[in-house]
């Protein structure tokens, strides 16, 4: 065996030792029981608007917005919350959160125009590769929009566009948290900040007022804390005049919903190895969970680190960009069984084009049979009606039985599903707002 083969074998053995925590059965049953307790409410809506359909619960959005803002305001002197529109771009979601006192975080001209049409007065515009047209729209509404600049080139293009409109634009600069790999597409290297500030000083129409960074998939605050420490050292090295100009630091979003990440066996390290070997993991065996830090603890830990590393150098507002955490639990998908092909195989009347990607091959979400409800889970391949084998809703359901015409609920589908939906073979379901 070659040294390379030995190294690969060692890596495989190490990976197999990484045990993914099981999803506690009592926690799963409690989750299912909560949504089954609201069964009559959902069935009442479905009488007038049969599946496939999304139901958006605005009261959940409002409650989540209130909880998120309050826990961070308890630990920081000045906080601004911006809903990340990309996580669910339905206008009613943004409208509800505007009414809840949030600003909007947009990542394209399309999202920016929607925010303006909704009457938003506090918008941050982030993301790489902004076009001149998009920067022009932001400049036109400079009193409403803060542009989070992504590169030196974008800085100079924004200056030229603002000069052509005779406008002054408020701006921040994004700092990349990883200068290698694909994440380097976002922002500038922290080491380039002094040069960027010098360049910005030559731009009379761009007012550099803040800094932004973003880490994603934050099951814990560790990644954010690590970069807060980096940023603290960077601020110490910057001159006094620079620190006085900073009126906000945007620490991004990526906060994970409280239930954590629920996984099928195929998404575990062992499952991925089995897949690579051509041996698929048993999809209906166990459910797994990567736990998430409660938002109260999240806020407390971040608040301490911000006070320790940032506020000793600057006195500024802290901006937050929650998306997934706010909207995940506020939208659910309802489908129905159109064809029972075997005792353990049914076809639904909707395909996963409704969510835009093959999510349920790796992510676990309980499927609730609202027609024949039960707190017992039964194995069954529940597949969609698209002409592709990767059209999977799940490998089990919660119910006494499953038959043609049964109404099925896939709860907590508010984040990165509706925004990714696509007109592929089947139409996308409408959204019912309650």
Coordinates of C-alpha atoms in Angstrom, one line a residue:
X1 CA 0.0 0.0 0.0
X2 CA 1.4 3.4 -1.0
X3 CA 1.9 6.2 1.5
X4 CA -0.9 8.1 -0.3
X5 CA -3.3 5.2 0.1
X6 CA -2.3 4.8 3.8
X7 CA -3.0 8.5 4.4
X8 CA -6.5 8.2 2.7
X9 CA -7.3 5.1 4.8
X10 CA -6.3 6.9 7.9
X11 CA -8.5 9.9 7.0
X12 CA -11.4 7.5 6.4
X13 CA -10.9 5.9 9.8
X14 CA -10.8 9.3 11.4
X15 CA -13.9 10.4 9.7
X16 CA -15.8 7.3 10.7
X17 CA -15.0 8.0 14.3
X18 CA -16.8 11.4 14.0
X19 CA -20.1 10.3 15.5
X20 CA -23.0 12.6 14.6
X21 CA -25.3 13.1 17.6
X22 CA -28.7 11.5 17.3
X23 CA -31.8 13.6 17.3
X24 CA -33.4 12.9 20.8
X25 CA -36.7 11.1 20.2
X26 CA -38.5 13.1 22.9
X27 CA -37.5 16.3 21.2
X28 CA -38.7 15.1 17.9
X29 CA -42.0 13.9 19.3
X30 CA -42.5 17.3 21.0
X31 CA -41.9 19.1 17.7
X32 CA -44.4 16.9 15.9
X33 CA -46.9 17.1 18.7
X34 CA -46.9 20.9 18.5
X35 CA -47.7 21.0 14.8
X36 CA -50.3 18.3 15.1
X37 CA -52.0 20.3 17.9
X38 CA -52.5 23.1 15.2
X39 CA -53.9 20.6 12.7
X40 CA -57.5 22.0 12.7
X41 CA -56.1 25.5 11.9
X42 CA -54.2 24.3 8.9
X43 CA -57.1 22.1 7.7
X44 CA -59.4 25.1 7.8
X45 CA -57.1 27.0 5.5
X46 CA -56.7 24.0 3.2
X47 CA -60.4 23.8 2.7
X48 CA -60.3 27.0 0.7
X49 CA -56.8 26.7 -0.7
X50 CA -56.0 23.0 -1.3
X51 CA -52.4 21.8 -1.7
X52 CA -49.8 22.1 -2.9
X53 CA -49.5 25.4 -1.1
X54 CA -47.3 27.3 1.3
X55 CA -48.8 28.8 4.5
X56 CA -47.0 31.8 5.9
X57 CA -47.8 32.6 9.6
X58 CA -47.0 36.2 10.1
X59 CA -47.6 36.0 13.9
X60 CA -44.5 33.7 14.0
X61 CA -42.4 36.3 12.1
X62 CA -43.5 39.0 14.5
X63 CA -42.7 36.9 17.6
X64 CA -39.3 35.8 16.2
X65 CA -38.4 39.4 15.3
X66 CA -39.4 40.6 18.8
X67 CA -37.4 37.9 20.5
X68 CA -34.3 38.4 18.4
X69 CA -34.2 42.1 18.8
X70 CA -34.8 42.0 22.6
X71 CA -32.1 39.5 23.4
X72 CA -29.4 41.6 21.6
X73 CA -30.7 44.9 23.0
X74 CA -30.2 43.4 26.5
X75 CA -26.5 43.0 25.9
X76 CA -25.5 45.8 23.6
X77 CA -26.1 49.6 23.9
X78 CA -27.2 50.3 20.3
X79 CA -28.4 47.6 17.9
X80 CA -29.9 47.7 14.4
X81 CA -31.5 44.5 13.0
X82 CA -31.7 44.0 9.2
X83 CA -33.7 41.1 7.8
X84 CA -31.7 39.2 5.1
X85 CA -34.2 39.2 2.3
X86 CA -32.4 36.4 0.4
X87 CA -33.4 33.9 3.0
X88 CA -37.1 34.3 2.0
X89 CA -37.9 37.0 -0.6
X90 CA -41.7 36.9 -0.3
X91 CA -42.8 40.6 -0.1
X92 CA -45.1 39.9 2.8
X93 CA -42.2 38.6 4.9
X94 CA -40.2 41.8 4.4
X95 CA -43.3 43.9 4.9
X96 CA -44.1 42.2 8.2
X97 CA -40.5 42.6 9.5
X98 CA -40.5 46.3 8.5
X99 CA -43.6 46.7 10.6
X100 CA -41.7 45.0 13.4
X101 CA -39.0 47.6 13.3
X102 CA -36.4 45.8 11.2
X103 CA -34.4 47.3 8.3
X104 CA -33.7 45.2 5.2
X105 CA -30.5 43.6 4.1
X106 CA -30.6 43.2 0.3
X107 CA -28.1 41.5 -2.0
X108 CA -29.2 42.6 -5.5
X109 CA -30.9 45.4 -7.4
X110 CA -34.0 43.2 -7.6
X111 CA -34.2 42.9 -3.8
X112 CA -33.3 46.6 -3.4
X113 CA -36.2 47.6 -5.7
X114 CA -38.6 45.4 -3.7
X115 CA -37.4 47.0 -0.5
X116 CA -37.9 50.5 -1.9
X117 CA -41.4 49.6 -3.2
X118 CA -42.3 48.4 0.3
X119 CA -41.3 51.8 1.7
X120 CA -38.2 50.7 3.6
X121 CA -36.3 53.6 5.0
X122 CA -33.2 51.7 6.4
X123 CA -31.6 49.4 3.9
X124 CA -28.1 47.8 3.7
X125 CA -27.0 46.7 0.3
X126 CA -24.4 43.9 0.5
X127 CA -23.0 41.2 -1.8
X128 CA -20.2 40.9 -4.4
X129 CA -20.4 41.9 -8.1
X130 CA -22.8 44.8 -7.8
X131 CA -23.5 46.2 -11.3
X132 CA -23.3 49.9 -12.2
X133 CA -27.1 49.9 -12.6
X134 CA -27.5 48.5 -9.0
X135 CA -25.0 51.0 -7.6
X136 CA -26.9 53.7 -9.5
X137 CA -30.2 52.7 -7.9
X138 CA -28.6 52.7 -4.4
X139 CA -27.1 56.1 -5.1
X140 CA -30.4 57.5 -6.2
X141 CA -31.8 56.5 -2.8
X142 CA -28.7 57.5 -0.8
X143 CA -30.8 58.8 2.1
X144 CA -32.2 55.3 2.5
X145 CA -29.4 52.9 1.5
X146 CA -26.0 52.1 3.0
X147 CA -23.8 50.4 0.5
X148 CA -21.5 47.7 1.9
X149 CA -18.6 47.8 -0.5
X150 CA -17.1 44.5 -1.6
X151 CA -13.8 45.6 -3.3
X152 CA -11.5 48.4 -4.3
X153 CA -13.0 48.4 -7.8
X154 CA -16.5 48.7 -6.4
X155 CA -15.4 51.7 -4.3
X156 CA -14.2 53.6 -7.3
X157 CA -17.2 52.7 -9.4
X158 CA -19.5 53.9 -6.6
X159 CA -17.5 57.1 -6.4
X160 CA -17.9 57.8 -10.1
X161 CA -21.6 57.0 -10.1
X162 CA -22.2 59.1 -7.0
X163 CA -20.3 62.0 -8.5
X164 CA -22.3 61.8 -11.7
X165 CA -25.5 62.1 -9.6
X166 CA -23.9 64.7 -7.3
X167 CA -24.8 62.6 -4.3
X168 CA -23.0 61.5 -1.2
X169 CA -23.4 57.8 -0.4
X170 CA -23.0 56.3 3.1
X171 CA -20.9 53.1 2.9
X172 CA -19.2 50.4 4.8
X173 CA -16.6 47.9 3.6
X174 CA -16.9 44.1 3.9
X175 CA -14.0 42.2 5.4
X176 CA -13.6 38.6 4.3
X177 CA -13.3 36.1 7.1
X178 CA -11.4 33.6 5.0
X179 CA -8.8 34.7 2.5
X180 CA -8.5 31.3 0.9
X181 CA -11.0 29.1 -0.9
X182 CA -14.3 30.2 -2.3
X183 CA -15.2 32.5 0.6
X184 CA -12.5 34.9 -0.6
X185 CA -15.0 36.1 -3.2
X186 CA -16.6 38.2 -0.4
X187 CA -15.1 41.5 0.7
X188 CA -11.4 42.5 1.1
X189 CA -8.7 41.0 3.2
X190 CA -8.5 42.5 6.7
X191 CA -4.9 43.4 6.0
X192 CA -6.0 45.6 3.1
X193 CA -8.2 47.8 5.3
X194 CA -5.6 50.6 5.8
X195 CA -5.1 50.9 2.0
X196 CA -8.9 50.8 1.5
X197 CA -9.4 53.6 4.0
X198 CA -6.7 55.7 2.2
X199 CA -8.4 55.1 -1.1
X200 CA -11.8 56.0 0.4
X201 CA -10.3 59.2 1.7
X202 CA -9.8 60.3 -1.9
X203 CA -13.4 59.7 -2.8
X204 CA -15.4 62.8 -1.9
X205 CA -18.8 61.3 -2.7
X206 CA -18.4 58.1 -0.6
X207 CA -18.6 58.4 3.1
X208 CA -17.0 55.3 4.7
X209 CA -18.7 54.9 8.0
X210 CA -18.6 51.2 8.9
X211 CA -17.3 47.7 8.7
X212 CA -19.0 44.5 7.9
X213 CA -18.2 40.8 8.1
X214 CA -20.3 37.7 7.8
X215 CA -19.9 34.0 8.8
X216 CA -22.5 31.5 7.8
X217 CA -24.1 28.4 9.2
X218 CA -23.6 29.6 12.7
X219 CA -24.7 26.7 15.0
X220 CA -22.6 28.4 17.6
X221 CA -21.0 31.9 17.9
X222 CA -17.5 30.5 17.7
X223 CA -16.7 31.7 14.1
X224 CA -18.1 35.2 14.8
X225 CA -16.1 35.4 18.1
X226 CA -12.9 34.4 16.3
X227 CA -13.3 37.2 13.8
X228 CA -14.4 39.8 16.4
X229 CA -11.0 39.1 18.0
X230 CA -9.2 39.6 14.6
X231 CA -11.2 42.8 14.1
X232 CA -10.3 44.1 17.5
X233 CA -6.6 43.8 16.8
X234 CA -7.1 45.4 13.4
X235 CA -8.9 48.4 15.0
X236 CA -6.0 48.8 17.5
X237 CA -3.6 49.2 14.6
X238 CA -5.8 51.8 12.8
X239 CA -5.3 55.5 13.5
X240 CA -7.5 57.5 15.8
X241 CA -9.2 59.4 12.9
X242 CA -10.3 56.1 11.3
X243 CA -11.8 54.9 14.6
X244 CA -13.7 58.1 15.0
X245 CA -15.3 57.7 11.5
X246 CA -16.7 54.3 12.3
X247 CA -20.4 54.6 13.3
X248 CA -21.4 51.0 12.7
X249 CA -20.0 47.5 12.7
X250 CA -22.2 44.9 11.0
X251 CA -21.5 41.4 12.3
X252 CA -23.8 39.7 9.7
X253 CA -26.1 36.8 10.2
X254 CA -26.1 33.1 9.7
X255 CA -27.8 32.4 13.1
X256 CA -29.3 28.9 13.2
X257 CA -32.8 28.1 14.3
X258 CA -33.1 26.8 17.9
X259 CA -33.8 23.2 16.8
X260 CA -30.4 22.9 15.2
X261 CA -29.7 21.1 11.9
X262 CA -31.6 17.8 11.5
X263 CA -30.0 15.3 9.2
X264 CA -30.7 12.1 7.3
X265 CA -28.2 9.3 7.6
X266 CA -26.8 10.2 4.2
X267 CA -25.5 13.6 5.5
X268 CA -23.4 12.1 8.3
X269 CA -19.7 11.4 7.8
X270 CA -20.3 7.7 7.7
X271 CA -23.2 8.2 5.3
X272 CA -21.1 10.2 2.9
X273 CA -18.4 7.5 2.9
X274 CA -21.0 4.8 2.2
X275 CA -22.3 6.9 -0.6
X276 CA -18.8 7.3 -2.1
X277 CA -18.4 3.5 -1.9
X278 CA -21.7 3.0 -3.7
X279 CA -23.5 1.8 -0.6
X280 CA -26.3 4.2 0.3
X281 CA -27.1 4.7 4.0
X282 CA -30.4 3.4 5.2
X283 CA -32.5 6.6 4.9
X284 CA -35.2 5.6 7.4
X285 CA -32.9 4.3 10.1
X286 CA -32.0 7.1 12.5
X287 CA -32.3 10.9 12.6
X288 CA -29.4 13.0 13.5
X289 CA -29.0 16.5 14.9
X290 CA -26.2 19.1 15.1
X291 CA -27.3 21.2 18.1
X292 CA -27.6 25.0 17.9
X293 CA -26.8 27.5 20.6
X294 CA -29.9 29.2 21.9
X295 CA -30.2 32.8 20.7
X296 CA -30.1 34.1 24.3
X297 CA -26.7 32.5 24.9
X298 CA -25.6 33.5 21.4
X299 CA -26.3 37.2 22.2
X300 CA -24.7 37.0 25.6
X301 CA -21.5 35.5 24.3
X302 CA -21.3 37.9 21.3
X303 CA -22.1 40.9 23.5
X304 CA -19.2 40.1 25.9
X305 CA -16.7 39.7 23.0
X306 CA -17.9 42.9 21.3
X307 CA -17.5 44.8 24.6
X308 CA -14.1 43.3 25.1
X309 CA -12.5 43.6 21.7
X310 CA -14.4 46.2 19.7
X311 CA -15.8 48.8 22.1
X312 CA -12.4 49.5 23.6
X313 CA -11.4 50.9 20.2
X314 CA -14.7 52.3 18.8
X315 CA -18.0 53.6 20.1
X316 CA -20.6 52.6 17.5
X317 CA -23.8 50.9 16.6
X318 CA -23.8 47.1 16.1
X319 CA -25.8 45.8 13.1
X320 CA -27.2 42.3 12.8
X321 CA -28.5 40.5 9.6
X322 CA -30.6 37.6 10.7
X323 CA -32.5 35.7 8.0
X324 CA -32.8 32.0 8.6
X325 CA -33.4 32.3 12.3
X326 CA -36.3 34.7 11.8
X327 CA -38.2 33.1 9.0
X328 CA -37.5 29.3 9.2
X329 CA -40.4 28.5 11.5
X330 CA -42.9 30.9 9.9
X331 CA -43.7 29.0 6.6
X332 CA -44.8 25.5 6.0
X333 CA -45.4 23.4 2.9
X334 CA -48.6 21.3 2.4
X335 CA -48.8 18.6 -0.3
X336 CA -51.1 15.6 -0.9
X337 CA -50.7 12.0 -1.9
X338 CA -51.7 11.5 -5.5
X339 CA -50.6 7.9 -6.1
X340 CA -49.9 5.1 -3.7
X341 CA -47.7 2.7 -5.6
X342 CA -46.9 0.3 -2.7
X343 CA -47.4 0.0 1.0
X344 CA -44.1 1.9 1.4
X345 CA -44.1 4.1 -1.6
X346 CA -46.3 7.1 -2.4
X347 CA -46.1 10.0 -4.9
X348 CA -47.1 13.5 -3.9
X349 CA -48.9 16.0 -6.1
X350 CA -45.9 18.4 -5.9
X351 CA -42.2 18.2 -6.7
X352 CA -39.2 19.6 -4.9
X353 CA -39.0 22.4 -7.5
X354 CA -41.2 24.0 -4.9
X355 CA -38.2 24.4 -2.7
X356 CA -35.6 24.6 -5.5
X357 CA -33.1 21.9 -4.5
X358 CA -32.7 18.3 -3.4
X359 CA -32.9 19.2 0.3
X360 CA -34.5 16.1 1.8
X361 CA -32.0 13.6 0.6
X362 CA -29.7 15.0 3.3
X363 CA -31.9 17.2 5.6
X364 CA -34.5 15.6 7.8
X365 CA -37.9 17.2 8.4
X366 CA -40.8 15.2 9.7
X367 CA -43.7 14.7 7.3
X368 CA -47.0 14.9 9.1
X369 CA -50.1 13.1 7.8
X370 CA -52.8 15.6 8.8
X371 CA -55.5 13.2 7.4
X372 CA -54.4 10.3 9.6
X373 CA -52.3 11.9 12.4
X374 CA -50.3 10.0 14.9
X375 CA -47.2 10.4 17.1
X376 CA -45.9 7.2 15.5
X377 CA -43.4 7.5 12.6
X378 CA -43.7 4.9 9.8
X379 CA -41.2 4.2 7.1
X380 CA -42.3 5.1 3.6
X381 CA -40.6 6.7 0.6
X382 CA -42.5 9.9 -0.1
X383 CA -41.5 11.1 -3.5
X384 CA -42.5 14.0 -5.7
X385 CA -44.1 14.1 -9.1
X386 CA -41.1 15.5 -11.1
X387 CA -39.6 13.4 -13.8
X388 CA -36.3 12.9 -11.9
X389 CA -35.3 10.3 -9.3
X390 CA -33.9 13.0 -6.9
X391 CA -37.4 14.4 -6.2
X392 CA -37.6 13.3 -2.6
X393 CA -39.8 14.6 0.2
X394 CA -38.8 12.1 2.8
X395 CA -38.5 8.5 3.8
X396 CA -41.1 8.3 6.6
X397 CA -44.3 10.0 7.8
X398 CA -46.0 10.6 11.1
X399 CA -49.4 9.0 11.0
X400 CA -51.5 5.8 11.4
X401 CA -51.5 5.1 7.6
X402 CA -51.1 6.8 4.3
X403 CA -53.5 6.7 1.4
X404 CA -54.4 8.6 -1.8
X405 CA -55.7 12.0 -1.1
X406 CA -54.1 12.3 2.3
X407 CA -52.9 15.8 3.3
X408 CA -49.2 16.0 4.3
X409 CA -47.4 18.8 6.1
X410 CA -43.7 19.6 5.8
X411 CA -43.2 22.1 8.7
X412 CA -40.6 24.9 9.1
X413 CA -39.8 25.5 5.4
X414 CA -39.4 29.3 5.6
X415 CA -35.7 29.6 5.0
X416 CA -33.9 29.1 1.7
X417 CA -36.8 27.1 0.1
X418 CA -39.3 29.6 -1.2
X419 CA -36.5 31.9 -2.5
X420 CA -35.0 29.0 -4.4
X421 CA -38.2 27.7 -5.9
X422 CA -38.2 27.3 -9.7
X423 CA -40.6 26.6 -12.5
X424 CA -39.2 23.2 -13.4
X425 CA -41.8 20.8 -14.8
X426 CA -44.4 21.6 -12.2
X427 CA -45.8 25.0 -11.2
X428 CA -44.6 26.5 -7.9
X429 CA -47.2 26.5 -5.1
X430 CA -49.0 29.7 -4.1
X431 CA -48.5 31.3 -0.7
X432 CA -51.4 31.7 1.7
X433 CA -50.9 34.3 4.4
X434 CA -52.5 33.9 7.8

